[in-house]
DNA sequence: ATGCATTGTCATCAT
DNA sequence: AGATGATGACAATGC
């Protein structure tokens, strides 16, 4: 082993301290070779400095950590060792030999200011975040009660009876129609009784047909073709809901008659009752009385008045149109389940096939179905509107379901990311502690090396005036610090 | 009386 | 070009 004690370097600007064989880390036995070094032959010192160097070199990986750019010594080829032991940069390393106790870990708080708390979660491509929607579905199903349609008395019908008409919606729609040059509301008003300007038209303002696409609908008093079993009724009303307080006694009677008559025949082509008549997703949407659907239970107990199903039934335009069958307060008789607005329209226009066929048949079958009947333009328009609305209703339900699923999914993802963030913060904290400890240790070793270095006169080198620098090829040099470096230390 | 949830509907865009 | 799906917005309704 070559003498390594008291390496004395010529006080040249750059003095090669020694040429480390290979890399200076990784536990390579240090056979320090100092050209021109003067041997003092102190065995114990030799061993000490060997150990010191080995320890020092063993942690040269610290260079992988942040290396504050210290102005290189003349050329950039030197990698200053000081950079491995930053002086006070973290409040731990010190320019002078540090007593062992100085290596106690600094508190995390000492470094808090040096690191951002923010951990960009996007950096983590965690596969776990890609939870498929399907996973949430079962959960959603537990959270989401089945979509049920309701059959509720129509408050709007009551309002209508009380002479309260018009809603903002109605006006809005009416204006919209007017602006398009087609006020269907006007068009739909009765033609049998000119004076019968239905206030309910406001409420039914969106009652049906596509804007500008649907001609005035025929009403039950409007002879309609192709409705077997129907009885022509001469009454004044639109095809849709009537209004009892505006109806003449004659029309009322006729209306009632018509309704009864229709009902007596409707089952000839309707599905089994109203339940299947308008039920694009009957199994899903029909109110089933049970504990989870008290409304359905309640509605089961309702006894709608069938005789007025055309004049007072559900004049609501939106929302619960399917459940907008008005229940008269006075004694009433039982009747089939309430109809939706479109059902009533279909009934009024004597559409000769059931709602679910209108809505659910594939387009080809649907068109074929249409060819089997001779329908007026009004009927055709209504059928297409019903189909459109029915499909859109289902689409809206699906859309809302997906939205809820998405929210659930995102909530889960958020929780996951928050947990992940906490984990990363903890991890960072531990790394910071570890780094502080290692830097502290490096400072100690760095200082210890200096305590063993001697110049030609046997005097120690000042750690303030010299620094150890390592070149990329692994060689370490003892170089005098520039004034600027000294100032930086201060 | 008020706020919220639900639902149907319309308008609009994309496929 | 028309049918259909998706979705935001709105309004009605019930709780």
Short mmCIF file of C-alpha atoms (C1' of nucleotides) in Angstrom, two decimals, chain A residues 152-153 156 167 169 298 316 318 363 387 392 400 402-403, chain C residues 2-15:
data_model
loop_
_atom_site.label_atom_id
_atom_site.label_comp_id
_atom_site.label_asym_id
_atom_site.label_seq_id
_atom_site.Cartn_x
_atom_site.Cartn_y
_atom_site.Cartn_z
CA UNK A 152 -99.19 11.43 -10.31
CA UNK A 153 -102.05 13.80 -10.40
CA UNK A 156 -101.08 21.76 -13.78
CA UNK A 167 -95.87 29.17 -17.62
CA UNK A 169 -91.99 27.58 -20.42
CA UNK A 298 -99.35 6.02 -3.39
CA UNK A 316 -98.10 19.25 -17.81
CA UNK A 318 -92.55 18.38 -19.03
CA UNK A 363 -86.19 1.51 -38.15
CA UNK A 387 -90.69 7.57 -31.50
CA UNK A 392 -84.72 10.41 -26.38
CA UNK A 400 -77.93 10.51 -16.57
CA UNK A 402 -73.64 7.41 -17.15
CA UNK A 403 -73.14 10.78 -15.63
"C1'" DG C 2 -82.52 10.86 -42.32
"C1'" DA C 3 -82.16 8.08 -38.06
"C1'" DT C 4 -80.18 7.71 -33.86
"C1'" DG C 5 -77.39 8.60 -29.74
"C1'" DA C 6 -75.42 11.88 -26.44
"C1'" DT C 7 -75.91 15.70 -23.73
"C1'" DG C 8 -76.82 20.47 -21.93
"C1'" DA C 9 -80.58 23.15 -20.70
"C1'" DC C 10 -85.11 23.97 -19.19
"C1'" DA C 11 -89.40 23.26 -16.88
"C1'" DA C 12 -92.74 20.58 -14.18
"C1'" DT C 13 -93.42 17.95 -10.39
"C1'" DG C 14 -92.98 15.78 -5.90
"C1'" DC C 15 -90.89 15.64 -1.56
#
